[in-house]
Short mmCIF file of C-alpha atoms in Angstrom, two decimals:
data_model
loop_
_atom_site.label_atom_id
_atom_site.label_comp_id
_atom_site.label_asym_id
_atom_site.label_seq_id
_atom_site.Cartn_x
_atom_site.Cartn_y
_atom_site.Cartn_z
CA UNK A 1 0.00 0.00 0.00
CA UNK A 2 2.90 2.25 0.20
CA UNK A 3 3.62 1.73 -3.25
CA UNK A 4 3.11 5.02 -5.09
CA UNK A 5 2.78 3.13 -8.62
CA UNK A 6 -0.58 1.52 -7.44
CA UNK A 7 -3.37 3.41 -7.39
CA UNK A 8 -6.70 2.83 -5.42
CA UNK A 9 -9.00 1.67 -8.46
CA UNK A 10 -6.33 -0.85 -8.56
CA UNK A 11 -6.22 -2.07 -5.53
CA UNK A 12 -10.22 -2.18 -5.47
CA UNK A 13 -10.41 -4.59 -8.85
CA UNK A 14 -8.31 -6.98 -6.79
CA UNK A 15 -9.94 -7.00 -4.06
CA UNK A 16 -13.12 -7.30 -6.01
CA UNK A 17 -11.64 -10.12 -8.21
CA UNK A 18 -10.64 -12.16 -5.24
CA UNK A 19 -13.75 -12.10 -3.87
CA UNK A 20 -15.56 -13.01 -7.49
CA UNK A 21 -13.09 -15.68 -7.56
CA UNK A 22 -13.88 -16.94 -3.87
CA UNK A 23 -17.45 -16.82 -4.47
CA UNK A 24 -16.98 -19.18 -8.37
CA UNK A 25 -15.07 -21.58 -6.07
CA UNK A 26 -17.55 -21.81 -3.20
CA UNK A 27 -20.37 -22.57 -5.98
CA UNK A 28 -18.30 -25.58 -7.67
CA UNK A 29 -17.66 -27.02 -4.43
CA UNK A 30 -20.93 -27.22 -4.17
CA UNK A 31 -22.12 -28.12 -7.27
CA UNK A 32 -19.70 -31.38 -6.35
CA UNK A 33 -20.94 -32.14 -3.65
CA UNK A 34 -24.31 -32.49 -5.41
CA UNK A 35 -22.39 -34.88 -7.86
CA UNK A 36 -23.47 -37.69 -5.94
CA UNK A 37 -24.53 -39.65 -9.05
CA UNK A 38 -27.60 -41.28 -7.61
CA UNK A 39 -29.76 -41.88 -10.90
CA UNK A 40 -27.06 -44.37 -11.79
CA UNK A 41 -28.89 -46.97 -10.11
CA UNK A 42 -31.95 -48.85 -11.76
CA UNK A 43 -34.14 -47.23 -9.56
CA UNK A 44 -32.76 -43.89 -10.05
CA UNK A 45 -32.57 -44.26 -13.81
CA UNK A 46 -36.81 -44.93 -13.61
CA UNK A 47 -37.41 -42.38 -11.66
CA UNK A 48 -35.29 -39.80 -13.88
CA UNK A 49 -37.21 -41.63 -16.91
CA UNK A 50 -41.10 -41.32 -14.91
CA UNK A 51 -40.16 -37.75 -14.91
CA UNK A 52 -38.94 -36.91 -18.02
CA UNK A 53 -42.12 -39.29 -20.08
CA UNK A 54 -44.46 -36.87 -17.75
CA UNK A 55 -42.72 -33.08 -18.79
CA UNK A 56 -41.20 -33.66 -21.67
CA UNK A 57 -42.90 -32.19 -24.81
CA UNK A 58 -43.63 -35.00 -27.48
CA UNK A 59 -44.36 -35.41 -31.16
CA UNK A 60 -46.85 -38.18 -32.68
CA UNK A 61 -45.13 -40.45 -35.45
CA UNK A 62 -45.65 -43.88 -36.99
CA UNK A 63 -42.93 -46.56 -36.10
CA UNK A 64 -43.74 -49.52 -38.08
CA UNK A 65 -46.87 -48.62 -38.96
CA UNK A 66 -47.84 -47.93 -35.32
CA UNK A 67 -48.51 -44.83 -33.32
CA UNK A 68 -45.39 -43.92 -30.98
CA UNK A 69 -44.25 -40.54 -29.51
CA UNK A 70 -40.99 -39.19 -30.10
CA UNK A 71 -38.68 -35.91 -28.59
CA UNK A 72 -35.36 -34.05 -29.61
CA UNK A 73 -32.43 -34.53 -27.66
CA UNK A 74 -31.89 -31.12 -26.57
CA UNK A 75 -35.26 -31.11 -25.28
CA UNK A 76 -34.37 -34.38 -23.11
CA UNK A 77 -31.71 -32.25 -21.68
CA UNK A 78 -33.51 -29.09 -20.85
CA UNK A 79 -35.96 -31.28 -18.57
CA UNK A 80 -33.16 -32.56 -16.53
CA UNK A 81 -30.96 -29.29 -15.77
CA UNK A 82 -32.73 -27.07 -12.95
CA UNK A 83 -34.84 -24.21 -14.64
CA UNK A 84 -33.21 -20.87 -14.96
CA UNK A 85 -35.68 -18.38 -13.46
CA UNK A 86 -35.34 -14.55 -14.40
CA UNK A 87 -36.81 -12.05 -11.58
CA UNK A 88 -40.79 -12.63 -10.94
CA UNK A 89 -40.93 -15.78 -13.08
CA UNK A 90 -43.10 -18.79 -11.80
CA UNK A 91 -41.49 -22.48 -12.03
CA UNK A 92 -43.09 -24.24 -14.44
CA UNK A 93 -42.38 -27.46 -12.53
CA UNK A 94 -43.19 -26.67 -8.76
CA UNK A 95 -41.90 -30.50 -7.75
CA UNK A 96 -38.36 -32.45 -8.86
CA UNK A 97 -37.37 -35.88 -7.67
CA UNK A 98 -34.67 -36.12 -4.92
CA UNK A 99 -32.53 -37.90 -7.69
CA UNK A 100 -32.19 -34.41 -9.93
CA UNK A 101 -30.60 -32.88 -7.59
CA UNK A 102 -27.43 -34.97 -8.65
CA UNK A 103 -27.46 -33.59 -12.49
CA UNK A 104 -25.94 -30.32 -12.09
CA UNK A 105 -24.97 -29.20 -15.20
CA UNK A 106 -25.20 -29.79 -18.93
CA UNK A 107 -22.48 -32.52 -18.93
CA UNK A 108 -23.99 -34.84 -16.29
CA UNK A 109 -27.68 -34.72 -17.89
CA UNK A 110 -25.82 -36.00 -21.42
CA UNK A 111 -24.29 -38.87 -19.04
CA UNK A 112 -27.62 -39.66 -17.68
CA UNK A 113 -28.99 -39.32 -21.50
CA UNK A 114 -26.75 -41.96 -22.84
CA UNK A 115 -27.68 -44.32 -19.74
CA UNK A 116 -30.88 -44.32 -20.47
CA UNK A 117 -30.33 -45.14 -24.34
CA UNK A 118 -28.02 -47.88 -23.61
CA UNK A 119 -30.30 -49.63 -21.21
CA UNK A 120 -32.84 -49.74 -24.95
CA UNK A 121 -35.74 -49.89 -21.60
CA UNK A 122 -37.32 -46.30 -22.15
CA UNK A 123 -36.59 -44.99 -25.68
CA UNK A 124 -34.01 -45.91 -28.70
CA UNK A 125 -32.66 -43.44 -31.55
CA UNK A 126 -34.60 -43.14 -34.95
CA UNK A 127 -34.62 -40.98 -38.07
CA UNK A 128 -37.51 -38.75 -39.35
CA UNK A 129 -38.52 -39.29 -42.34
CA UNK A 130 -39.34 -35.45 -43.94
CA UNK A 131 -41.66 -35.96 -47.25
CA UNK A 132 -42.94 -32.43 -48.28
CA UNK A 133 -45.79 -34.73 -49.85
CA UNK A 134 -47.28 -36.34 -46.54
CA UNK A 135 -49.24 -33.29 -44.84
CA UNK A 136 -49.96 -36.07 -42.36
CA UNK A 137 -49.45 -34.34 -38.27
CA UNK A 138 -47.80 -37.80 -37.88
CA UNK A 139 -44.41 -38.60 -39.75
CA UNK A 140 -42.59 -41.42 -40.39
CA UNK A 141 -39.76 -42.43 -38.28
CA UNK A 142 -37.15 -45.02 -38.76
CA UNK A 143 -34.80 -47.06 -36.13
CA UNK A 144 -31.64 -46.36 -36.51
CA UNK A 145 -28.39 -48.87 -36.26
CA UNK A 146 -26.22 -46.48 -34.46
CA UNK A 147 -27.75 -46.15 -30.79
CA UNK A 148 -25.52 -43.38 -30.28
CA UNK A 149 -26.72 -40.01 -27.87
CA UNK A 150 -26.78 -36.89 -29.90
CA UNK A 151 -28.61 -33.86 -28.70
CA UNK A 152 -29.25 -32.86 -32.27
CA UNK A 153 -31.30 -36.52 -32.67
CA UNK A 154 -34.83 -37.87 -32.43
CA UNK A 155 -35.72 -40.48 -29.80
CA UNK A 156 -38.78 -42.46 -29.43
CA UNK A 157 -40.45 -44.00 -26.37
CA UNK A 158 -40.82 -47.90 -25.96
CA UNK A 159 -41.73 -47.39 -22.43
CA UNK A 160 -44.90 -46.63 -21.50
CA UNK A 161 -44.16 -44.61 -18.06
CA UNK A 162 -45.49 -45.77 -14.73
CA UNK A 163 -47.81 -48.43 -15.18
CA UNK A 164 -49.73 -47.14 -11.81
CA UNK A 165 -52.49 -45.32 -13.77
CA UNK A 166 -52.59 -47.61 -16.72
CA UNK A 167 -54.00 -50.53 -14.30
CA UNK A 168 -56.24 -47.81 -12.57
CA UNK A 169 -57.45 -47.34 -16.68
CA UNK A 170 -58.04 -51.31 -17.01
CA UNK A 171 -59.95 -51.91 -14.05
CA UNK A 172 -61.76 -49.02 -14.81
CA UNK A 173 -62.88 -50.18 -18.25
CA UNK A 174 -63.28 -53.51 -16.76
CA UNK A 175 -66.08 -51.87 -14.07
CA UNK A 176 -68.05 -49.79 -16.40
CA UNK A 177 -68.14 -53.30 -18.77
CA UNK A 178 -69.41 -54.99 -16.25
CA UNK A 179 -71.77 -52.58 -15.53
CA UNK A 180 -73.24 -51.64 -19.13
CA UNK A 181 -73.68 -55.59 -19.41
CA UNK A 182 -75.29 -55.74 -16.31
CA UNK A 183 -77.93 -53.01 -17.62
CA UNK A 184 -81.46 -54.98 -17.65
CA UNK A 185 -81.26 -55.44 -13.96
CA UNK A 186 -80.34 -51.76 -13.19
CA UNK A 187 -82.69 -49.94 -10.38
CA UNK A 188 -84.53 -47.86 -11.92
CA UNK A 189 -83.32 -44.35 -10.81
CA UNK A 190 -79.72 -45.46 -12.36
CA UNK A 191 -81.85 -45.87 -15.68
CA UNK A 192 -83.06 -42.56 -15.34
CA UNK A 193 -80.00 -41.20 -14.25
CA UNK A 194 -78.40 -42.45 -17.24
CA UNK A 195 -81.25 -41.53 -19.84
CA UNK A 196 -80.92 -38.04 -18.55
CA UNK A 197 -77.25 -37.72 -18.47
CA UNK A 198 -77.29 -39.52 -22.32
CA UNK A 199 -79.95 -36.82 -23.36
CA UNK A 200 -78.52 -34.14 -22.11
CA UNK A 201 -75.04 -34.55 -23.81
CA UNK A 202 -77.34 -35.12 -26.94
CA UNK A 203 -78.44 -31.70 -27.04
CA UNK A 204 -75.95 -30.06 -25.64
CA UNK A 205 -73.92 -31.79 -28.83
CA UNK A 206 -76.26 -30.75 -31.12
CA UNK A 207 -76.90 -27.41 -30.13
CA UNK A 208 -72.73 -26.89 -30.06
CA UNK A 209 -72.60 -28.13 -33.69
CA UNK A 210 -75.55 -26.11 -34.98
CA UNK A 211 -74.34 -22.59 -33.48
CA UNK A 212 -70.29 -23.65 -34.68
CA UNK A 213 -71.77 -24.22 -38.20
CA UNK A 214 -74.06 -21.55 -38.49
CA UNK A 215 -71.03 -18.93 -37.41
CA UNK A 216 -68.69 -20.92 -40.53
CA UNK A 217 -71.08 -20.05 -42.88
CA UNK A 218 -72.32 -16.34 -41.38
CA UNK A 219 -68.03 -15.51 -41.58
CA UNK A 220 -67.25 -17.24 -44.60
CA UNK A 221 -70.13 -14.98 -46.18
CA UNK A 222 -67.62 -12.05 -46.02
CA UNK A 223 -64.30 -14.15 -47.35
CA UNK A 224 -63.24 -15.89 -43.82
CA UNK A 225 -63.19 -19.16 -42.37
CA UNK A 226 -63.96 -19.43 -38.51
CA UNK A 227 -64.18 -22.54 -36.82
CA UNK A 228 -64.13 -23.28 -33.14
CA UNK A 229 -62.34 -25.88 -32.58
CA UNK A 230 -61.51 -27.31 -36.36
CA UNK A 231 -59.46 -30.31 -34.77
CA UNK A 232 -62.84 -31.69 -33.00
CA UNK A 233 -63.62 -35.22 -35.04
CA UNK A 234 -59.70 -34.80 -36.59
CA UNK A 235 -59.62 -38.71 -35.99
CA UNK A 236 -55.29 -39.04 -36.57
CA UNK A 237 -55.32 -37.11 -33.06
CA UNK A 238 -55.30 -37.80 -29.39
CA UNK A 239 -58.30 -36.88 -27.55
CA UNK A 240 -56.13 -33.56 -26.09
CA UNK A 241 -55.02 -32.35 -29.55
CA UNK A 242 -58.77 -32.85 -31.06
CA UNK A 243 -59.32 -29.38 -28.54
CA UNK A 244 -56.66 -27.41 -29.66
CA UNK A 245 -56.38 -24.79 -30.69
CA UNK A 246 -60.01 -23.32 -29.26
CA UNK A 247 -60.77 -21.76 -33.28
CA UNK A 248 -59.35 -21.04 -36.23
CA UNK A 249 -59.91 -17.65 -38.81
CA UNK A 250 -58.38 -17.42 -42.13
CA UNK A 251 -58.72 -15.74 -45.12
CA UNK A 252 -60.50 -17.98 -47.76
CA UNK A 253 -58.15 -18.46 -50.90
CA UNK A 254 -60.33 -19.24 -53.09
CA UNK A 255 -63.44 -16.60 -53.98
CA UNK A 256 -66.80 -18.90 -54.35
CA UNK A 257 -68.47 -15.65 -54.89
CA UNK A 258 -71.77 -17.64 -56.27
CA UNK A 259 -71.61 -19.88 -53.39
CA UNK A 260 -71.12 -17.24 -50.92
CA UNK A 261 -74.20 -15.20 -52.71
CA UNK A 262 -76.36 -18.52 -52.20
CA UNK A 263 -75.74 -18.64 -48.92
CA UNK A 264 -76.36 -14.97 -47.88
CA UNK A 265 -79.66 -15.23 -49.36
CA UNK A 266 -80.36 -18.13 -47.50
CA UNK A 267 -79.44 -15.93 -44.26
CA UNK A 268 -81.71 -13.46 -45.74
CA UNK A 269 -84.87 -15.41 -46.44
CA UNK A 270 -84.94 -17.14 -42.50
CA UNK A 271 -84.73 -13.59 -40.84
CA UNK A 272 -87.69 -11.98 -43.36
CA UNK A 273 -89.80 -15.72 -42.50
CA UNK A 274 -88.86 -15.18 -38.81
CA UNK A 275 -89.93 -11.56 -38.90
CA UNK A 276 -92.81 -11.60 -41.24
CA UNK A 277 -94.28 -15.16 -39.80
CA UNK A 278 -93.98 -15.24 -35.91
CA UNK A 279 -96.63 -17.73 -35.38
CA UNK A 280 -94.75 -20.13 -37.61
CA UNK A 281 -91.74 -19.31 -35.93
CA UNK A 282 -93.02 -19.52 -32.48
CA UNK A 283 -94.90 -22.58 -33.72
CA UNK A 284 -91.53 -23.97 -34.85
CA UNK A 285 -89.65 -22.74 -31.14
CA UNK A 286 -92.60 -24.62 -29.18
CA UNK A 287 -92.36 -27.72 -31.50
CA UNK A 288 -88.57 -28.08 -30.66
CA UNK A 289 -89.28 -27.50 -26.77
CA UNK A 290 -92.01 -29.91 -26.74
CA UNK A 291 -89.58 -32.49 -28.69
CA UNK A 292 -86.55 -31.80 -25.65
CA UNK A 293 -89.61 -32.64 -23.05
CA UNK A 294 -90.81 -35.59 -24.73
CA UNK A 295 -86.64 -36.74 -25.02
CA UNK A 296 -86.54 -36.14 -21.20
CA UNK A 297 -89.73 -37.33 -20.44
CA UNK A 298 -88.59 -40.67 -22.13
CA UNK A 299 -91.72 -40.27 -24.47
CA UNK A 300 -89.32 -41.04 -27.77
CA UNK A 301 -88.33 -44.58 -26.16
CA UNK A 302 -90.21 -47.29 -24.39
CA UNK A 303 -88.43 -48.99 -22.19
CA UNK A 304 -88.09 -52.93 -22.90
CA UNK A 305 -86.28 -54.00 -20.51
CA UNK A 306 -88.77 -53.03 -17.56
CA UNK A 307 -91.59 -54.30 -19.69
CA UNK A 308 -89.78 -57.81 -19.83
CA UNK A 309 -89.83 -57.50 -16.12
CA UNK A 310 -93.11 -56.50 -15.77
CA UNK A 311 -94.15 -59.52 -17.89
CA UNK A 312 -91.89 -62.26 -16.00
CA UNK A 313 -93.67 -60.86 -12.73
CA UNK A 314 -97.02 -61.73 -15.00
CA UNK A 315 -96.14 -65.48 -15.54
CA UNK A 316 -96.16 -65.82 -11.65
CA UNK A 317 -99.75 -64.01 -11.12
CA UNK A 318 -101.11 -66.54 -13.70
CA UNK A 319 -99.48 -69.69 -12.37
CA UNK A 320 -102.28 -71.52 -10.27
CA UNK A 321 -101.71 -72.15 -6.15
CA UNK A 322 -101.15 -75.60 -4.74
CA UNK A 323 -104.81 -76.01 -3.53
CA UNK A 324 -106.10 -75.30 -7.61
CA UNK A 325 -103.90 -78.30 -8.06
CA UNK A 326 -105.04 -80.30 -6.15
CA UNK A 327 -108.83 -79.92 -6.59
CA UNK A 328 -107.67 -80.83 -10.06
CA UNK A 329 -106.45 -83.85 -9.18
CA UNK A 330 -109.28 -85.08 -7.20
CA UNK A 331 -111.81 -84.28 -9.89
CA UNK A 332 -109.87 -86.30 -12.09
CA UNK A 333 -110.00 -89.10 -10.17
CA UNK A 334 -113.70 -88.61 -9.89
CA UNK A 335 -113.88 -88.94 -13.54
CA UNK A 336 -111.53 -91.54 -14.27
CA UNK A 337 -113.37 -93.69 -11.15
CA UNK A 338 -116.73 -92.82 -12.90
CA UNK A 339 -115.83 -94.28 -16.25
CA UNK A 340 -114.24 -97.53 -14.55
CA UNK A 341 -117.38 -98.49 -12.87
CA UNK A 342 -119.72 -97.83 -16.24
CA UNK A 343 -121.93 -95.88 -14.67
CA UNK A 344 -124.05 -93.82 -16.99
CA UNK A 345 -125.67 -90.15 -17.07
CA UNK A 346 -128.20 -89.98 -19.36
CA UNK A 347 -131.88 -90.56 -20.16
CA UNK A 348 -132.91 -94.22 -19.71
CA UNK A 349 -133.07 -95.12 -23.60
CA UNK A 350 -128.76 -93.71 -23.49
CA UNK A 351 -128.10 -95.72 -20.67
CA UNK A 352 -130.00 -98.71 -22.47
CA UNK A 353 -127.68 -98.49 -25.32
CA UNK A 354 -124.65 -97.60 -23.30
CA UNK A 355 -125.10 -100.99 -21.39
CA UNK A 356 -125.90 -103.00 -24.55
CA UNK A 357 -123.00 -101.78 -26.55
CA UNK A 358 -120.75 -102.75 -23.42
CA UNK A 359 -122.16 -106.18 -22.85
CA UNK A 360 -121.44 -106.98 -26.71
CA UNK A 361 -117.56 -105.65 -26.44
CA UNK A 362 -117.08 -107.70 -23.35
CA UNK A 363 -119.06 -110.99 -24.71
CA UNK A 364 -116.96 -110.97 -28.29
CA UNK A 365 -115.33 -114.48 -28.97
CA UNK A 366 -112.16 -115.18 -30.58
CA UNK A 367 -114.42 -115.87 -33.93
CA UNK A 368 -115.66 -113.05 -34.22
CA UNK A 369 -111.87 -111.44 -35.19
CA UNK A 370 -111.04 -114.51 -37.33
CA UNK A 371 -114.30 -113.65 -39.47
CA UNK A 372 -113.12 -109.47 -39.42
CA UNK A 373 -109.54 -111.35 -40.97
CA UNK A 374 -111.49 -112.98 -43.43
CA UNK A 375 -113.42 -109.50 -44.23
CA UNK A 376 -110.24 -108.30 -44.38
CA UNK A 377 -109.02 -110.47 -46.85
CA UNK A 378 -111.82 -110.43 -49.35
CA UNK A 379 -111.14 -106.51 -49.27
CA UNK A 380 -107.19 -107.54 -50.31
CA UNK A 381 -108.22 -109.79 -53.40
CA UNK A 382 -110.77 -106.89 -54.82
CA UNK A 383 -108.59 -104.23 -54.46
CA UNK A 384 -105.89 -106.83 -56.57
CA UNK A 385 -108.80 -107.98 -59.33
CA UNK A 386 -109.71 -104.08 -59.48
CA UNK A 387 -105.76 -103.44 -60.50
CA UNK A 388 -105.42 -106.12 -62.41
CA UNK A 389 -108.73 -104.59 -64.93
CA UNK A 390 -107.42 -101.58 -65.17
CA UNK A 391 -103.46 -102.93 -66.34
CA UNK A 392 -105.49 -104.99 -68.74
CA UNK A 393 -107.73 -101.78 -69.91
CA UNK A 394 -104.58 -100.03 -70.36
CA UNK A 395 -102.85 -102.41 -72.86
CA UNK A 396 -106.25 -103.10 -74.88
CA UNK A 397 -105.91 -98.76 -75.48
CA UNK A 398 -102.39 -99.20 -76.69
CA UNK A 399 -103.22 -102.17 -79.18
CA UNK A 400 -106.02 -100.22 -80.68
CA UNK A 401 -103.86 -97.29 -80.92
CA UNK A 402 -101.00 -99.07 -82.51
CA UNK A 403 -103.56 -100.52 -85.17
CA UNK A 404 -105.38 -96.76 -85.69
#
């Protein structure tokens, strides 16, 4: 300090630098210590791969003509390194795993990159295919040979993430199965329940697709397209992409002036009916109201399956007691007793007969059969002569034919 070649500002950069200096070395030495490397156990490496499936962004493709989802290295490596905040900013993921807290830098999260490849458990390297013909949201992807990590590659998931939820999906789908199939012997409010649930996503759908159409055609009137939500039945996408984005409005390319004119006429003729006919109209609004309380009513469908119960609870009413049965029984036993002891109801001439006839059955002697054989047989030999004249008949025609 007694120097008089060194100046103050001087001696305040050093001091200043030292200190910098002091303060870089404190932060490596901790940034080691944090080098623990605890993802490179098989635990830790799932547990760095649940959380990178859940936050890492991912792109549809078709693998072997089958639906996968694939990510850019760099993107893999983002996700692992600890978000760089600028002042007020908000984490956009509130909660890491214990195990991040080892990856410290960009270095260590390429280590735990290529772990994860080589294991060929979570995700392996491919190729996109990029065809300026296929305007398909899905491309074509290829595997590669090389399994080499590059930050600059593609990388597609063969792992499906934890399998926690996926069994929580099965079961589900096995419940409600079980339960739709189960649907004739529902209670009755369920039914209900369910008709009014059914019908009331009915018309809420309708109603949505009506007012989304009518505003298409009311825009593209003036040379726009506006849909809301133009990805809804886009069947090539997941159930969150069908929603997004919320609409869409463009500039049509193409004129269709003629078209356009149809349609505002159209437009034009319902509003003058409307205004110039409100009976019809209102007759029209009350017809539609009356056809949403008939749908919730349940009007528009009988239901079958409580009139099948209705009738099986019939069959029972109608089937007789044990006493009917029985009184059955013993009258026919009365009659069957009745008829064995040839008793007769009738006037006396009846009975007469009734007796006579029954003394002649009972007094028949074995001759009396062999002459009804003999009968028989007499029959036999005419029928046989009466065949016999007509064969003959028959060949005296042909001769007189053949000589004509």
């Amino acid at each position: 300090f007694l120097d008089p070649t060194v100046t103050m500002p001087e001696i305040e950069e050093t001091t200043e630098t030292a200190a910098e200096t002091a303060e870089l070395a404190k932060a490596n030495a901790e940034l080691e210590a944090k080098r623990t490397g605890a993802w490179k156990t098989e635990e830790g490496l799932k547990k760095v791969a649940e959380f990178i499936r859940e936050h890492i962004k991912n792109r549809n493709g078709i693998l072997n003509e089958n639906r996968c989802d694939y990510f850019k290295g760099d993107r893999l490596t983002r996700v692992l390194l600890p978000e760089v905040l600028a002042e007020g900013e908000k984490k956009k993921i509130k909660k890491r795993p214990k195990v991040l807290e080892s990856i410290v830098d960009a270095k260590e999260a390429n280590l735990v990159a290529q772990a994860l490849l080589q294991s060929q458990e979570f995700y392996i390297k491919v190729h996109v295919v990029k065809d300026p013909a296929n305007k398909q949201p899905q491309k074509e992807v290829r595997m590669m040979k090389q399994q080499t990590w590059d930050e600059a590659g593609y990388y597609v998931w063969v792992w499906d993430g934890n399998p926690f939820w996926t069994n929580v999906f099965q079961i589900t789908m096995l419940v409600v199965f079980v339960l739709v199939a189960c649907f004739p012997i529902w209670p009755d409010f369920m039914k209900l329940g369910l008709w009014y649930i059914s019908v009331t996503l009915l018309v809420v759908m309708f109603v949505f697709l009506t007012i989304r159409f009518l505003l298409f055609l009311f825009v593209w009137i003036f040379g726009f397209e506006f849909w809301i939500l133009p990805n809804l039945f886009d069947e090539s996408l997941t159930v969150v992409e069908s929603f997004k984005p919320v609409f869409m409005f463009e500039r049509i390319k193409t004129t269709q002036l003629w078209w356009r004119l149809a349609i505002s006429g159209g437009f034009i003729w319902f509003m003058y009916w409307a205004y110039t006919q409100p009976t019809e109209f209102d007759e029209f609004i009350k017809g539609q109201k009356e056809f949403v309380d008939d749908l919730y009513e349940g009007n528009l469908l009988s239901d079958v399956s409580q009139q099948h119960k209705t009738d099986l609870d019939k069959i029972f009413d109608k089937m007789p007691s044990i006493d009917e049965l029985l009184a059955d029984l013993a009258h026919e036993e009365d009659d069957e007793e009745g008829a064995g002891s040839g008793t007769c109801e009738g006037t006396a001439e009846e009975c007469a007969k009734y007796h006579a006839d029954e003394g002649r059955q009972e007094n028949m002697q074995p001759e009396d059969f062999e002459e009804n054989e003999d009968e028989e047989l007499d029959m036999d030999a005419m029928l046989e002569d009466m065949l016999d004249a007509d064969e003959a008949e028959e060949i005296m025609d042909e001769m007189m034919d053949e000589q004509g």
